[in-house]
Amino acid sequence: MPKYYSTKTFGTDRGFSCCFRQPAATHSHCSLLHGYSLGFKFVFESEQLDYRNWVWDFGNTDWIKQWLQDHFDHTVVVDVDDPHFQDLKDLQQNTGILRVVPLNGVGCEKFAEQVHRYVAPRV
């Protein structure tokens, strides 16, 4: 049976600018807080098209975009195992100068995993 694919991209121009660090990367600057403008690409797959000949209705992606904004737009993403996790959470609570988003792992690969875990069960 043929498979159909459709792609939705939320590019770096969307402003998913987040800051994070890799505490275990003590050999490089990646152990310091640094930022990136992230982009996300979703590939939807189906064995059949819907009544509109679509794999996925891109008008139904606002919930994905909102989740991405909540987690990666002007945030400091911190691994819950980061030795300075509580310090950053305290800074957020005491000063309001940053928005900390705790995740189980940081970095592009872990971000992709977290996004997949959120999106895949809902499509």
Short mmCIF file of N, CA and C in Angstrom, two decimals:
data_model
loop_
_atom_site.label_atom_id
_atom_site.label_comp_id
_atom_site.label_asym_id
_atom_site.label_seq_id
_atom_site.Cartn_x
_atom_site.Cartn_y
_atom_site.Cartn_z
N MET A 1 0.84 -1.18 0.00
CA MET A 1 0.00 0.00 0.00
C MET A 1 0.89 1.25 0.00
N PRO A 2 0.57 2.24 -0.82
CA PRO A 2 1.42 3.44 -0.86
C PRO A 2 1.32 4.25 0.42
N LYS A 3 2.39 4.94 0.73
CA LYS A 3 2.39 5.85 1.87
C LYS A 3 2.47 7.27 1.35
N TYR A 4 1.78 8.13 2.03
CA TYR A 4 1.78 9.55 1.68
C TYR A 4 2.46 10.31 2.81
N TYR A 5 3.17 11.35 2.43
CA TYR A 5 3.89 12.17 3.40
C TYR A 5 3.54 13.63 3.19
N SER A 6 3.51 14.34 4.29
CA SER A 6 3.28 15.77 4.25
C SER A 6 4.15 16.40 5.33
N THR A 7 4.72 17.55 5.04
CA THR A 7 5.69 18.16 5.95
C THR A 7 5.22 19.54 6.39
N LYS A 8 5.35 19.79 7.68
CA LYS A 8 5.06 21.11 8.26
C LYS A 8 6.33 21.57 8.97
N THR A 9 6.75 22.78 8.67
CA THR A 9 7.97 23.32 9.27
C THR A 9 7.65 24.57 10.06
N PHE A 10 8.18 24.62 11.26
CA PHE A 10 8.20 25.84 12.06
C PHE A 10 9.66 26.25 12.09
N GLY A 11 10.04 27.13 11.20
CA GLY A 11 11.45 27.46 11.00
C GLY A 11 12.02 28.38 12.06
N THR A 12 13.32 28.61 11.95
CA THR A 12 14.02 29.46 12.91
C THR A 12 13.51 30.89 12.85
N ASP A 13 12.85 31.27 11.76
CA ASP A 13 12.30 32.62 11.65
C ASP A 13 11.10 32.82 12.57
N ARG A 14 10.57 31.75 13.14
CA ARG A 14 9.42 31.84 14.04
C ARG A 14 9.79 32.42 15.40
N GLY A 15 11.07 32.42 15.72
CA GLY A 15 11.49 33.01 16.99
C GLY A 15 11.53 32.07 18.16
N PHE A 16 11.76 30.79 17.91
CA PHE A 16 11.90 29.86 19.03
C PHE A 16 13.33 29.99 19.56
N SER A 17 13.56 31.09 20.25
CA SER A 17 14.90 31.40 20.76
C SER A 17 15.00 30.95 22.20
N CYS A 18 15.78 29.93 22.43
CA CYS A 18 15.92 29.45 23.80
C CYS A 18 17.39 29.39 24.19
N CYS A 19 17.59 29.32 25.47
CA CYS A 19 18.91 29.28 26.05
C CYS A 19 19.02 27.97 26.84
N PHE A 20 20.16 27.33 26.75
CA PHE A 20 20.38 26.12 27.54
C PHE A 20 21.87 25.87 27.65
N ARG A 21 22.23 24.85 28.39
CA ARG A 21 23.63 24.48 28.53
C ARG A 21 23.73 22.97 28.67
N GLN A 22 24.88 22.45 28.39
CA GLN A 22 25.16 21.02 28.55
C GLN A 22 26.15 20.89 29.72
N PRO A 23 25.66 20.65 30.92
CA PRO A 23 26.55 20.63 32.08
C PRO A 23 27.71 19.64 31.95
N ALA A 24 27.50 18.54 31.25
CA ALA A 24 28.54 17.52 31.13
C ALA A 24 29.59 17.87 30.08
N ALA A 25 29.36 18.91 29.29
CA ALA A 25 30.30 19.28 28.23
C ALA A 25 31.37 20.22 28.78
N THR A 26 32.08 19.77 29.79
CA THR A 26 33.05 20.63 30.47
C THR A 26 34.25 20.96 29.59
N HIS A 27 34.40 20.27 28.48
CA HIS A 27 35.52 20.51 27.56
C HIS A 27 35.24 21.65 26.58
N SER A 28 34.03 22.21 26.59
CA SER A 28 33.70 23.24 25.60
C SER A 28 32.81 24.32 26.19
N HIS A 29 32.55 25.32 25.37
CA HIS A 29 31.68 26.42 25.79
C HIS A 29 30.23 25.96 25.94
N CYS A 30 29.90 24.76 25.48
CA CYS A 30 28.52 24.26 25.59
C CYS A 30 28.10 24.03 27.05
N SER A 31 29.07 24.03 27.96
CA SER A 31 28.71 23.91 29.37
C SER A 31 28.18 25.22 29.94
N LEU A 32 28.34 26.29 29.18
CA LEU A 32 27.84 27.61 29.59
C LEU A 32 26.47 27.85 28.98
N LEU A 33 25.70 28.72 29.60
CA LEU A 33 24.42 29.09 29.02
C LEU A 33 24.66 29.75 27.66
N HIS A 34 23.97 29.27 26.66
CA HIS A 34 24.07 29.83 25.32
C HIS A 34 22.75 29.59 24.61
N GLY A 35 22.51 30.32 23.55
CA GLY A 35 21.21 30.25 22.92
C GLY A 35 21.25 29.92 21.45
N TYR A 36 20.10 29.47 20.98
CA TYR A 36 19.89 29.14 19.58
C TYR A 36 18.48 29.55 19.19
N SER A 37 18.31 29.81 17.92
CA SER A 37 16.97 29.97 17.36
C SER A 37 16.64 28.62 16.74
N LEU A 38 15.69 27.92 17.34
CA LEU A 38 15.38 26.55 16.94
C LEU A 38 14.30 26.52 15.86
N GLY A 39 14.38 25.54 15.01
CA GLY A 39 13.36 25.26 14.02
C GLY A 39 12.92 23.81 14.18
N PHE A 40 11.70 23.52 13.80
CA PHE A 40 11.15 22.18 13.94
C PHE A 40 10.48 21.76 12.64
N LYS A 41 10.70 20.53 12.24
CA LYS A 41 10.11 19.99 11.03
C LYS A 41 9.34 18.72 11.38
N PHE A 42 8.09 18.69 10.99
CA PHE A 42 7.23 17.54 11.25
C PHE A 42 6.89 16.87 9.93
N VAL A 43 7.04 15.56 9.88
CA VAL A 43 6.67 14.79 8.70
C VAL A 43 5.52 13.88 9.11
N PHE A 44 4.36 14.11 8.50
CA PHE A 44 3.18 13.31 8.76
C PHE A 44 3.07 12.23 7.69
N GLU A 45 2.68 11.04 8.08
CA GLU A 45 2.62 9.91 7.17
C GLU A 45 1.27 9.22 7.30
N SER A 46 0.77 8.75 6.18
CA SER A 46 -0.50 8.03 6.19
C SER A 46 -0.53 7.05 5.02
N GLU A 47 -1.25 5.98 5.19
CA GLU A 47 -1.42 5.03 4.08
C GLU A 47 -2.57 5.44 3.18
N GLN A 48 -3.37 6.38 3.65
CA GLN A 48 -4.46 6.87 2.81
C GLN A 48 -4.68 8.35 3.07
N LEU A 49 -5.21 9.03 2.09
CA LEU A 49 -5.51 10.45 2.21
C LEU A 49 -6.92 10.62 2.74
N ASP A 50 -7.18 11.76 3.37
CA ASP A 50 -8.53 12.01 3.86
C ASP A 50 -9.42 12.49 2.71
N TYR A 51 -10.63 12.89 3.03
CA TYR A 51 -11.59 13.27 1.99
C TYR A 51 -11.16 14.52 1.20
N ARG A 52 -10.17 15.26 1.74
CA ARG A 52 -9.64 16.44 1.02
C ARG A 52 -8.37 16.11 0.25
N ASN A 53 -7.97 14.84 0.29
CA ASN A 53 -6.70 14.38 -0.27
C ASN A 53 -5.50 14.91 0.50
N TRP A 54 -5.66 15.00 1.80
CA TRP A 54 -4.59 15.47 2.69
C TRP A 54 -4.14 14.34 3.61
N VAL A 55 -2.87 14.40 3.99
CA VAL A 55 -2.35 13.54 5.05
C VAL A 55 -2.71 14.14 6.41
N TRP A 56 -2.50 15.46 6.50
CA TRP A 56 -2.76 16.15 7.77
C TRP A 56 -3.25 17.56 7.46
N ASP A 57 -4.22 18.01 8.22
CA ASP A 57 -4.75 19.36 8.07
C ASP A 57 -3.84 20.33 8.82
N PHE A 58 -3.06 21.12 8.06
CA PHE A 58 -2.12 22.05 8.70
C PHE A 58 -2.83 23.16 9.45
N GLY A 59 -4.12 23.34 9.22
CA GLY A 59 -4.89 24.28 10.03
C GLY A 59 -5.06 23.77 11.46
N ASN A 60 -4.72 22.52 11.67
CA ASN A 60 -4.83 21.90 12.99
C ASN A 60 -3.44 21.74 13.62
N THR A 61 -2.59 22.75 13.46
CA THR A 61 -1.26 22.67 14.08
C THR A 61 -1.03 23.78 15.10
N ASP A 62 -2.05 24.58 15.39
CA ASP A 62 -1.87 25.65 16.38
C ASP A 62 -1.47 25.11 17.74
N TRP A 63 -1.99 23.97 18.11
CA TRP A 63 -1.65 23.37 19.41
C TRP A 63 -0.18 22.96 19.46
N ILE A 64 0.36 22.55 18.31
CA ILE A 64 1.79 22.21 18.26
C ILE A 64 2.61 23.49 18.41
N LYS A 65 2.25 24.49 17.63
CA LYS A 65 2.97 25.77 17.68
C LYS A 65 2.93 26.35 19.10
N GLN A 66 1.79 26.28 19.76
CA GLN A 66 1.67 26.81 21.11
C GLN A 66 2.59 26.08 22.08
N TRP A 67 2.65 24.76 21.96
CA TRP A 67 3.52 23.98 22.84
C TRP A 67 4.98 24.33 22.59
N LEU A 68 5.35 24.48 21.32
CA LEU A 68 6.72 24.87 21.00
C LEU A 68 7.05 26.24 21.58
N GLN A 69 6.12 27.19 21.46
CA GLN A 69 6.34 28.52 22.03
C GLN A 69 6.48 28.45 23.54
N ASP A 70 5.63 27.67 24.18
CA ASP A 70 5.67 27.56 25.64
C ASP A 70 7.00 26.99 26.14
N HIS A 71 7.60 26.12 25.35
CA HIS A 71 8.81 25.44 25.79
C HIS A 71 10.11 26.03 25.25
N PHE A 72 10.06 26.65 24.08
CA PHE A 72 11.30 27.04 23.43
C PHE A 72 11.38 28.50 22.99
N ASP A 73 10.38 29.30 23.28
CA ASP A 73 10.40 30.69 22.84
C ASP A 73 10.75 31.60 24.01
N HIS A 74 11.93 32.19 23.97
CA HIS A 74 12.42 33.08 25.03
C HIS A 74 12.38 32.38 26.39
N THR A 75 12.97 31.20 26.41
CA THR A 75 13.03 30.41 27.63
C THR A 75 14.47 30.01 27.93
N VAL A 76 14.67 29.62 29.17
CA VAL A 76 15.91 28.96 29.57
C VAL A 76 15.51 27.52 29.84
N VAL A 77 15.92 26.63 28.97
CA VAL A 77 15.57 25.22 29.10
C VAL A 77 16.66 24.55 29.92
N VAL A 78 16.26 23.92 31.02
CA VAL A 78 17.22 23.36 31.95
C VAL A 78 16.93 21.88 32.16
N ASP A 79 17.97 21.08 32.07
CA ASP A 79 17.86 19.66 32.37
C ASP A 79 17.56 19.52 33.86
N VAL A 80 16.58 18.71 34.18
CA VAL A 80 16.22 18.53 35.60
C VAL A 80 17.38 17.95 36.40
N ASP A 81 18.36 17.35 35.73
CA ASP A 81 19.54 16.81 36.41
C ASP A 81 20.71 17.79 36.44
N ASP A 82 20.52 19.00 35.92
CA ASP A 82 21.57 20.00 35.94
C ASP A 82 21.91 20.34 37.39
N PRO A 83 23.20 20.36 37.76
CA PRO A 83 23.55 20.67 39.14
C PRO A 83 23.12 22.07 39.59
N HIS A 84 22.82 22.96 38.65
CA HIS A 84 22.37 24.30 39.00
C HIS A 84 20.88 24.51 38.71
N PHE A 85 20.16 23.41 38.57
CA PHE A 85 18.73 23.50 38.27
C PHE A 85 18.00 24.36 39.30
N GLN A 86 18.17 24.07 40.57
CA GLN A 86 17.45 24.81 41.60
C GLN A 86 17.87 26.27 41.65
N ASP A 87 19.14 26.55 41.41
CA ASP A 87 19.60 27.94 41.36
C ASP A 87 18.86 28.72 40.29
N LEU A 88 18.70 28.13 39.10
CA LEU A 88 18.00 28.80 38.01
C LEU A 88 16.51 28.94 38.32
N LYS A 89 15.92 27.91 38.92
CA LYS A 89 14.51 28.01 39.31
C LYS A 89 14.33 29.12 40.36
N ASP A 90 15.25 29.21 41.31
CA ASP A 90 15.18 30.27 42.33
C ASP A 90 15.32 31.64 41.68
N LEU A 91 16.23 31.77 40.73
CA LEU A 91 16.41 33.04 40.03
C LEU A 91 15.12 33.44 39.31
N GLN A 92 14.47 32.48 38.69
CA GLN A 92 13.19 32.76 38.03
C GLN A 92 12.16 33.24 39.04
N GLN A 93 12.04 32.52 40.13
CA GLN A 93 11.02 32.84 41.13
C GLN A 93 11.30 34.16 41.84
N ASN A 94 12.56 34.42 42.15
CA ASN A 94 12.91 35.60 42.94
C ASN A 94 13.04 36.88 42.13
N THR A 95 13.32 36.75 40.83
CA THR A 95 13.56 37.96 40.05
C THR A 95 12.61 38.13 38.88
N GLY A 96 12.09 37.03 38.36
CA GLY A 96 11.21 37.11 37.20
C GLY A 96 11.95 37.50 35.92
N ILE A 97 13.28 37.43 35.92
CA ILE A 97 14.03 37.87 34.74
C ILE A 97 14.23 36.76 33.72
N LEU A 98 13.78 35.58 34.03
CA LEU A 98 13.87 34.51 33.06
C LEU A 98 12.73 33.53 33.27
N ARG A 99 12.49 32.74 32.25
CA ARG A 99 11.45 31.71 32.31
C ARG A 99 12.14 30.37 32.13
N VAL A 100 12.14 29.57 33.17
CA VAL A 100 12.82 28.29 33.17
C VAL A 100 11.82 27.19 32.78
N VAL A 101 12.21 26.37 31.83
CA VAL A 101 11.42 25.22 31.42
C VAL A 101 12.23 23.97 31.74
N PRO A 102 11.78 23.18 32.71
CA PRO A 102 12.52 21.95 33.02
C PRO A 102 12.18 20.84 32.04
N LEU A 103 13.21 20.19 31.52
CA LEU A 103 13.03 19.02 30.65
C LEU A 103 13.97 17.92 31.11
N ASN A 104 13.65 16.72 30.75
CA ASN A 104 14.51 15.59 31.06
C ASN A 104 15.53 15.45 29.93
N GLY A 105 16.55 16.27 29.99
CA GLY A 105 17.59 16.29 28.96
C GLY A 105 17.48 17.53 28.10
N VAL A 106 18.63 18.06 27.67
CA VAL A 106 18.67 19.23 26.80
C VAL A 106 19.55 18.94 25.59
N GLY A 107 19.43 19.78 24.59
CA GLY A 107 20.16 19.63 23.35
C GLY A 107 19.19 19.27 22.23
N CYS A 108 19.61 19.46 21.02
CA CYS A 108 18.72 19.28 19.88
C CYS A 108 18.12 17.88 19.83
N GLU A 109 18.92 16.87 20.11
CA GLU A 109 18.40 15.50 20.08
C GLU A 109 17.33 15.28 21.16
N LYS A 110 17.59 15.78 22.35
CA LYS A 110 16.61 15.63 23.43
C LYS A 110 15.37 16.49 23.19
N PHE A 111 15.56 17.66 22.59
CA PHE A 111 14.40 18.49 22.24
C PHE A 111 13.51 17.75 21.24
N ALA A 112 14.13 17.13 20.24
CA ALA A 112 13.37 16.36 19.26
C ALA A 112 12.61 15.23 19.93
N GLU A 113 13.25 14.56 20.87
CA GLU A 113 12.60 13.47 21.60
C GLU A 113 11.41 13.98 22.40
N GLN A 114 11.58 15.10 23.11
CA GLN A 114 10.50 15.67 23.92
C GLN A 114 9.32 16.09 23.04
N VAL A 115 9.61 16.72 21.92
CA VAL A 115 8.55 17.16 21.01
C VAL A 115 7.81 15.95 20.46
N HIS A 116 8.54 14.92 20.07
CA HIS A 116 7.92 13.71 19.55
C HIS A 116 7.00 13.08 20.60
N ARG A 117 7.47 13.01 21.83
CA ARG A 117 6.65 12.42 22.90
C ARG A 117 5.35 13.20 23.11
N TYR A 118 5.40 14.49 22.88
CA TYR A 118 4.20 15.30 23.06
C TYR A 118 3.27 15.19 21.85
N VAL A 119 3.81 15.28 20.64
CA VAL A 119 3.00 15.37 19.43
C VAL A 119 2.48 14.01 18.96
N ALA A 120 3.33 13.01 18.93
CA ALA A 120 2.97 11.72 18.31
C ALA A 120 1.67 11.10 18.85
N PRO A 121 1.44 11.09 20.16
CA PRO A 121 0.19 10.48 20.63
C PRO A 121 -1.07 11.25 20.26
N ARG A 122 -0.90 12.49 19.82
CA ARG A 122 -2.07 13.33 19.55
C ARG A 122 -2.42 13.44 18.06
N VAL A 123 -1.65 12.80 17.21
CA VAL A 123 -1.95 12.87 15.78
C VAL A 123 -2.46 11.54 15.26
#
